[in-house]
Amino acid sequence: MATIDVKAVLIGEAHKNSASLKTNLMAIEEEKRNVSPGGVARTPLYMTAECAAINGMVAGFFRGEVIAMPSQEERDAFIGSFDTTEKVLTLLETNTTALAEALSNLHDDQLAETVMTPFGREMSRFEFADMIVGHMNYHRGQLNYVQTLYGDSEMHY
């Protein structure tokens, strides 16, 4: 009977979703990456930096660090400090790698353990990792939609 290495799947999806997020960000014209579509939406750089920041926070959580949730103001200030494509993509690469390494160091039984996440929600480490990996895919879809608002109807993978 074949088995699935769930850690390998999560790690692979983390890298795949990170790469897709980057591809979709880069498909948006540079001068529009730090512009809010409609004046109220988060900018493409902000969405990407948020994914990067959360990947880093969750990597720390999986390494056993105590994670304090920042206030909205602290979060906006931190994420807003990554105000160029280069800064955001460097953070995304660094923190996605850190997330993958933290996941690879968990034992299978640790993945199954129920924990209280920094977001105040109880779930298994596997569910938490899956949610975070999916978070990048969610924002990739938003970036793809922003592209359509600017007239780009091509799918970017």
Coordinates of N, CA and C in Angstrom, one line a residue:
M1 N 0.8 -1.2 0.0 CA 0.0 0.0 0.0 C 0.9 1.2 0.0
A2 N 0.6 2.2 -0.9 CA 1.3 3.4 -1.0 C 1.0 4.4 0.1
T3 N 1.9 5.1 0.6 CA 1.7 6.1 1.6 C 2.0 7.5 1.0
I4 N 1.5 8.5 1.6 CA 1.8 9.9 1.2 C 2.6 10.6 2.3
D5 N 3.6 11.2 1.9 CA 4.5 11.9 2.9 C 3.8 13.3 2.9
V6 N 3.0 13.5 4.0 CA 2.3 14.8 4.1 C 3.2 16.0 4.3
K7 N 4.3 15.8 5.0 CA 5.2 16.9 5.1 C 5.8 17.3 3.7
A8 N 6.2 16.3 2.9 CA 6.7 16.6 1.6 C 5.7 17.4 0.8
V9 N 4.4 17.0 0.9 CA 3.3 17.6 0.1 C 3.2 19.1 0.6
L10 N 3.2 19.3 1.9 CA 3.0 20.7 2.4 C 4.2 21.5 2.0
I11 N 5.4 21.0 2.1 CA 6.6 21.7 1.7 C 6.6 22.0 0.2
G12 N 6.3 21.0 -0.6 CA 6.2 21.2 -2.0 C 5.1 22.3 -2.4
E13 N 4.0 22.2 -1.7 CA 2.9 23.2 -2.0 C 3.4 24.6 -1.5
A14 N 4.1 24.7 -0.4 CA 4.6 26.0 0.0 C 5.5 26.6 -1.0
H15 N 6.4 25.9 -1.5 CA 7.3 26.4 -2.6 C 6.6 26.7 -3.9
K16 N 5.7 25.8 -4.2 CA 4.9 26.1 -5.5 C 4.0 27.3 -5.4
N17 N 3.3 27.5 -4.3 CA 2.5 28.6 -4.1 C 3.3 29.9 -4.0
S18 N 4.4 29.8 -3.3 CA 5.3 31.0 -3.2 C 5.8 31.4 -4.6
A19 N 6.2 30.5 -5.4 CA 6.6 30.8 -6.8 C 5.5 31.3 -7.6
S20 N 4.3 30.8 -7.5 CA 3.2 31.3 -8.2 C 2.8 32.7 -7.8
L21 N 2.9 33.0 -6.5 CA 2.6 34.3 -6.0 C 3.6 35.3 -6.6
K22 N 4.9 34.9 -6.6 CA 5.9 35.8 -7.3 C 5.6 36.0 -8.7
T23 N 5.2 35.0 -9.5 CA 4.9 35.1 -10.9 C 3.8 36.0 -11.1
N24 N 2.7 35.9 -10.3 CA 1.6 36.8 -10.5 C 1.9 38.2 -10.0
L25 N 2.7 38.4 -9.0 CA 3.1 39.8 -8.7 C 3.9 40.4 -9.8
M26 N 4.8 39.7 -10.4 CA 5.7 40.2 -11.4 C 4.9 40.4 -12.7
A27 N 3.7 39.8 -12.9 CA 2.9 40.1 -14.1 C 2.2 41.4 -14.0
I28 N 2.2 42.0 -12.8 CA 1.6 43.3 -12.6 C 2.6 44.4 -12.9
E29 N 2.3 45.4 -13.7 CA 3.3 46.4 -14.0 C 3.9 47.0 -12.7
E30 N 5.2 47.2 -12.7 CA 5.9 47.7 -11.5 C 5.2 48.9 -10.9
E31 N 4.8 49.9 -11.7 CA 4.3 51.1 -11.1 C 2.9 50.9 -10.5
K32 N 2.3 49.7 -10.7 CA 1.0 49.4 -10.2 C 1.0 48.5 -9.0
R33 N 2.2 48.0 -8.6 CA 2.4 47.0 -7.6 C 2.1 47.6 -6.2
N34 N 2.3 48.9 -6.0 CA 2.1 49.5 -4.7 C 1.0 50.5 -4.8
V35 N 0.0 50.2 -5.7 CA -1.2 51.0 -5.9 C -2.4 50.2 -5.4
S36 N -3.3 50.8 -4.7 CA -4.5 50.2 -4.2 C -5.6 50.2 -5.3
P37 N -5.9 49.0 -5.8 CA -7.0 48.9 -6.8 C -8.3 49.5 -6.2
G38 N -8.9 50.5 -6.8 CA -10.2 51.0 -6.3 C -10.0 52.0 -5.1
G39 N -8.7 52.1 -4.7 CA -8.5 53.1 -3.6 C -8.7 52.5 -2.2
V40 N -9.2 51.3 -2.0 CA -9.4 50.7 -0.7 C -8.8 49.3 -0.6
A41 N -8.6 48.6 -1.6 CA -8.0 47.3 -1.6 C -6.5 47.4 -1.2
R42 N -6.1 46.3 -0.6 CA -4.6 46.2 -0.3 C -3.8 46.2 -1.6
T43 N -2.7 46.7 -1.6 CA -1.8 46.7 -2.8 C -1.3 45.4 -3.0
P44 N -0.9 45.1 -4.3 CA -0.3 43.8 -4.6 C 1.0 43.6 -3.7
L45 N 1.8 44.6 -3.5 CA 3.0 44.4 -2.6 C 2.6 44.1 -1.2
Y46 N 1.5 44.7 -0.7 CA 1.1 44.5 0.6 C 0.6 43.0 0.8
M47 N -0.2 42.5 -0.2 CA -0.7 41.2 -0.1 C 0.4 40.2 -0.1
T48 N 1.4 40.4 -1.0 CA 2.6 39.5 -1.0 C 3.4 39.5 0.2
A49 N 3.6 40.8 0.7 CA 4.4 40.9 2.0 C 3.7 40.3 3.1
E50 N 2.4 40.4 3.2 CA 1.6 39.7 4.2 C 1.8 38.2 4.2
C51 N 1.8 37.6 3.0 CA 2.1 36.2 2.9 C 3.5 35.9 3.5
A52 N 4.4 36.7 3.0 CA 5.8 36.4 3.5 C 5.9 36.6 5.0
A53 N 5.3 37.6 5.6 CA 5.4 37.8 7.0 C 4.8 36.7 7.8
I54 N 3.6 36.2 7.3 CA 2.9 35.1 8.0 C 3.7 33.8 7.9
N55 N 4.3 33.6 6.7 CA 5.2 32.4 6.6 C 6.3 32.4 7.6
G56 N 6.9 33.6 7.8 CA 7.9 33.7 8.8 C 7.4 33.5 10.3
M57 N 6.3 34.1 10.5 CA 5.7 33.9 11.9 C 5.4 32.5 12.2
V58 N 4.8 31.8 11.2 CA 4.4 30.4 11.4 C 5.6 29.5 11.5
A59 N 6.6 29.8 10.7 CA 7.9 29.1 10.8 C 8.4 29.1 12.3
G60 N 8.4 30.3 12.9 CA 8.8 30.5 14.3 C 7.9 29.7 15.2
F61 N 6.6 29.7 15.0 CA 5.7 29.0 15.8 C 6.0 27.5 15.7
F62 N 6.3 27.0 14.5 CA 6.6 25.5 14.4 C 8.0 25.2 15.0
R63 N 8.8 26.2 15.1 CA 10.1 26.0 15.8 C 10.0 26.0 17.3
G64 N 8.8 26.4 17.8 CA 8.5 26.4 19.2 C 8.7 27.8 19.8
E65 N 8.8 28.8 19.0 CA 8.9 30.2 19.5 C 7.5 30.7 19.9
V66 N 7.5 31.5 20.9 CA 6.2 32.1 21.4 C 5.9 33.3 20.4
I67 N 4.8 33.3 19.8 CA 4.4 34.3 18.8 C 3.3 35.2 19.4
A68 N 3.6 36.5 19.5 CA 2.6 37.5 19.9 C 2.0 38.1 18.7
M69 N 0.7 38.1 18.6 CA 0.0 38.7 17.5 C 0.2 40.3 17.6
P70 N 0.7 40.9 16.5 CA 0.8 42.3 16.5 C -0.5 43.0 16.3
S71 N -0.6 44.2 16.8 CA -1.8 45.0 16.5 C -1.9 45.3 15.0
Q72 N -3.0 45.8 14.6 CA -3.2 46.1 13.2 C -2.2 47.2 12.8
E73 N -2.0 48.1 13.6 CA -1.0 49.2 13.3 C 0.4 48.7 13.2
E74 N 0.8 47.8 14.1 CA 2.1 47.2 14.1 C 2.3 46.3 12.8
R75 N 1.2 45.6 12.5 CA 1.2 44.7 11.3 C 1.4 45.6 10.0
D76 N 0.6 46.6 9.9 CA 0.6 47.5 8.8 C 2.0 48.2 8.6
A77 N 2.5 48.6 9.8 CA 3.9 49.3 9.7 C 4.9 48.3 9.3
F78 N 4.9 47.0 9.8 CA 5.9 46.0 9.4 C 5.7 45.7 7.9
I79 N 4.5 45.3 7.5 CA 4.3 44.9 6.2 C 4.6 46.1 5.2
G80 N 4.2 47.3 5.6 CA 4.4 48.5 4.8 C 5.9 48.8 4.6
S81 N 6.8 48.3 5.5 CA 8.2 48.6 5.4 C 8.8 47.8 4.2
F82 N 8.1 46.9 3.7 CA 8.5 46.1 2.5 C 7.9 46.8 1.3
D83 N 8.4 47.9 0.9 CA 7.8 48.8 -0.1 C 8.3 48.7 -1.5
T84 N 9.2 47.7 -1.7 CA 9.6 47.5 -3.1 C 9.5 46.1 -3.4
T85 N 9.4 45.8 -4.7 CA 9.3 44.4 -5.2 C 10.5 43.6 -4.7
E86 N 11.7 44.1 -4.7 CA 12.9 43.4 -4.3 C 12.8 43.0 -2.8
K87 N 12.4 44.0 -2.0 CA 12.3 43.7 -0.6 C 11.2 42.6 -0.3
V88 N 10.1 42.7 -0.9 CA 9.0 41.8 -0.7 C 9.4 40.4 -1.2
L89 N 10.0 40.3 -2.3 CA 10.3 38.9 -2.9 C 11.5 38.3 -2.1
T90 N 12.4 39.1 -1.5 CA 13.4 38.6 -0.7 C 12.8 38.0 0.6
L91 N 11.9 38.8 1.2 CA 11.2 38.3 2.4 C 10.4 37.0 2.1
L92 N 9.7 37.0 1.0 CA 8.9 35.8 0.6 C 9.8 34.6 0.5
E93 N 10.9 34.7 -0.2 CA 11.8 33.6 -0.4 C 12.4 33.1 0.9
T94 N 12.9 34.1 1.7 CA 13.5 33.8 3.0 C 12.5 33.1 3.9
N95 N 11.3 33.6 4.0 CA 10.3 33.1 5.0 C 9.6 31.8 4.5
T96 N 9.5 31.6 3.2 CA 9.0 30.4 2.7 C 10.0 29.3 2.9
T97 N 11.3 29.6 2.7 CA 12.3 28.6 3.0 C 12.3 28.2 4.5
A98 N 12.2 29.3 5.4 CA 12.1 29.0 6.8 C 10.9 28.2 7.2
L99 N 9.8 28.4 6.6 CA 8.6 27.6 6.8 C 8.8 26.2 6.4
A100 N 9.4 26.0 5.2 CA 9.6 24.6 4.8 C 10.6 23.9 5.7
E101 N 11.6 24.6 6.1 CA 12.6 24.0 7.1 C 11.9 23.6 8.4
A102 N 11.1 24.5 8.9 CA 10.4 24.3 10.2 C 9.5 23.1 10.0
L103 N 8.8 23.0 8.9 CA 7.9 21.8 8.7 C 8.7 20.5 8.6
S104 N 9.9 20.6 7.9 CA 10.6 19.4 7.7 C 11.2 18.9 9.1
N105 N 11.3 19.7 10.0 CA 11.9 19.3 11.3 C 10.8 18.8 12.3
L106 N 9.5 18.9 11.9 CA 8.5 18.4 12.8 C 8.4 16.8 12.6
H107 N 8.1 16.1 13.6 CA 7.8 14.7 13.5 C 6.4 14.5 13.1
D108 N 6.1 13.4 12.5 CA 4.7 13.1 12.0 C 3.7 13.3 13.2
D109 N 4.1 12.7 14.3 CA 3.1 12.8 15.5 C 2.9 14.3 15.9
Q110 N 3.9 15.1 15.7 CA 3.7 16.6 16.0 C 2.7 17.2 15.0
L111 N 2.7 16.8 13.8 CA 1.8 17.3 12.8 C 0.4 17.0 13.2
A112 N 0.1 15.9 13.8 CA -1.2 15.5 14.2 C -1.7 16.2 15.5
E113 N -0.8 16.7 16.3 CA -1.1 17.3 17.6 C -2.0 18.6 17.4
T114 N -3.0 18.7 18.3 CA -3.8 19.9 18.3 C -3.1 21.0 19.1
V115 N -3.0 22.2 18.5 CA -2.3 23.3 19.2 C -3.2 24.5 19.1
M116 N -2.9 25.5 20.0 CA -3.6 26.8 19.9 C -2.7 27.7 19.0
T117 N -3.2 28.1 17.9 CA -2.4 28.9 16.9 C -2.3 30.3 17.4
P118 N -1.4 31.1 16.9 CA -1.2 32.5 17.3 C -2.5 33.3 17.0
F119 N -3.3 32.8 16.1 CA -4.5 33.5 15.7 C -5.7 33.2 16.7
G120 N -5.4 32.4 17.7 CA -6.4 32.0 18.7 C -7.4 30.9 18.3
R121 N -7.0 30.2 17.3 CA -7.8 29.1 16.8 C -7.1 27.7 17.1
E122 N -7.9 26.8 17.6 CA -7.3 25.5 17.9 C -7.4 24.6 16.7
M123 N -6.3 23.9 16.3 CA -6.3 23.0 15.2 C -5.0 22.2 15.2
S124 N -5.0 21.2 14.4 CA -3.7 20.4 14.4 C -2.6 21.2 13.6
R125 N -1.4 20.9 13.9 CA -0.3 21.5 13.2 C -0.4 21.3 11.7
F126 N -0.9 20.1 11.3 CA -1.1 19.9 9.9 C -2.1 20.9 9.3
E127 N -3.3 21.0 10.0 CA -4.3 21.9 9.5 C -3.8 23.3 9.4
F128 N -3.0 23.7 10.4 CA -2.5 25.1 10.5 C -1.5 25.3 9.3
A129 N -0.6 24.3 9.1 CA 0.3 24.4 8.0 C -0.4 24.5 6.6
D130 N -1.4 23.6 6.5 CA -2.2 23.6 5.3 C -2.9 25.0 5.0
M131 N -3.4 25.6 6.1 CA -4.1 26.9 6.0 C -3.1 27.9 5.5
I132 N -1.9 27.9 6.1 CA -0.9 28.9 5.7 C -0.4 28.7 4.3
V133 N -0.2 27.5 3.9 CA 0.2 27.2 2.5 C -0.9 27.7 1.6
G134 N -2.1 27.4 1.9 CA -3.3 27.9 1.1 C -3.4 29.4 1.1
H135 N -3.0 30.0 2.1 CA -3.1 31.5 2.2 C -2.4 32.1 1.1
M136 N -1.2 31.6 0.7 CA -0.5 32.1 -0.5 C -1.3 32.0 -1.8
N137 N -2.0 30.8 -1.9 CA -2.8 30.6 -3.1 C -3.9 31.5 -3.2
Y138 N -4.5 31.8 -2.0 CA -5.7 32.7 -1.9 C -5.2 34.1 -2.5
H139 N -4.1 34.6 -2.0 CA -3.6 35.9 -2.4 C -3.1 35.9 -3.9
R140 N -2.6 34.7 -4.3 CA -2.3 34.6 -5.7 C -3.5 34.9 -6.6
G141 N -4.6 34.3 -6.2 CA -5.9 34.6 -6.9 C -6.2 36.0 -6.9
Q142 N -6.0 36.7 -5.8 CA -6.3 38.1 -5.7 C -5.4 38.9 -6.7
L143 N -4.1 38.5 -6.7 CA -3.2 39.2 -7.6 C -3.6 39.0 -9.1
N144 N -4.1 37.8 -9.4 CA -4.5 37.5 -10.7 C -5.7 38.3 -11.1
Y145 N -6.6 38.6 -10.1 CA -7.8 39.4 -10.4 C -7.3 40.9 -10.6
V146 N -6.4 41.3 -9.8 CA -5.9 42.7 -10.0 C -5.3 42.9 -11.4
Q147 N -4.7 41.8 -11.9 CA -4.2 41.9 -13.3 C -5.3 42.1 -14.3
T148 N -6.4 41.4 -14.0 CA -7.6 41.6 -15.0 C -8.1 43.0 -14.9
L149 N -8.1 43.6 -13.7 CA -8.5 45.0 -13.6 C -7.7 46.0 -14.4
Y150 N -6.4 45.6 -14.6 CA -5.5 46.4 -15.4 C -5.5 46.0 -16.9
G151 N -6.4 45.0 -17.3 CA -6.5 44.6 -18.7 C -5.7 43.4 -19.1
D152 N -5.1 42.7 -18.1 CA -4.3 41.5 -18.4 C -5.2 40.3 -18.1
S153 N -5.7 39.6 -19.2 CA -6.6 38.5 -19.0 C -5.8 37.2 -19.1
E154 N -4.5 37.2 -19.2 CA -3.7 36.0 -19.3 C -3.5 35.3 -17.9
M155 N -3.6 34.0 -17.9 CA -3.3 33.3 -16.6 C -1.8 33.2 -16.5
H156 N -1.3 33.5 -15.3 CA 0.2 33.4 -15.0 C 0.4 32.3 -14.0
Y157 N 1.2 31.3 -14.3 CA 1.5 30.2 -13.4 C 2.9 30.2 -13.0

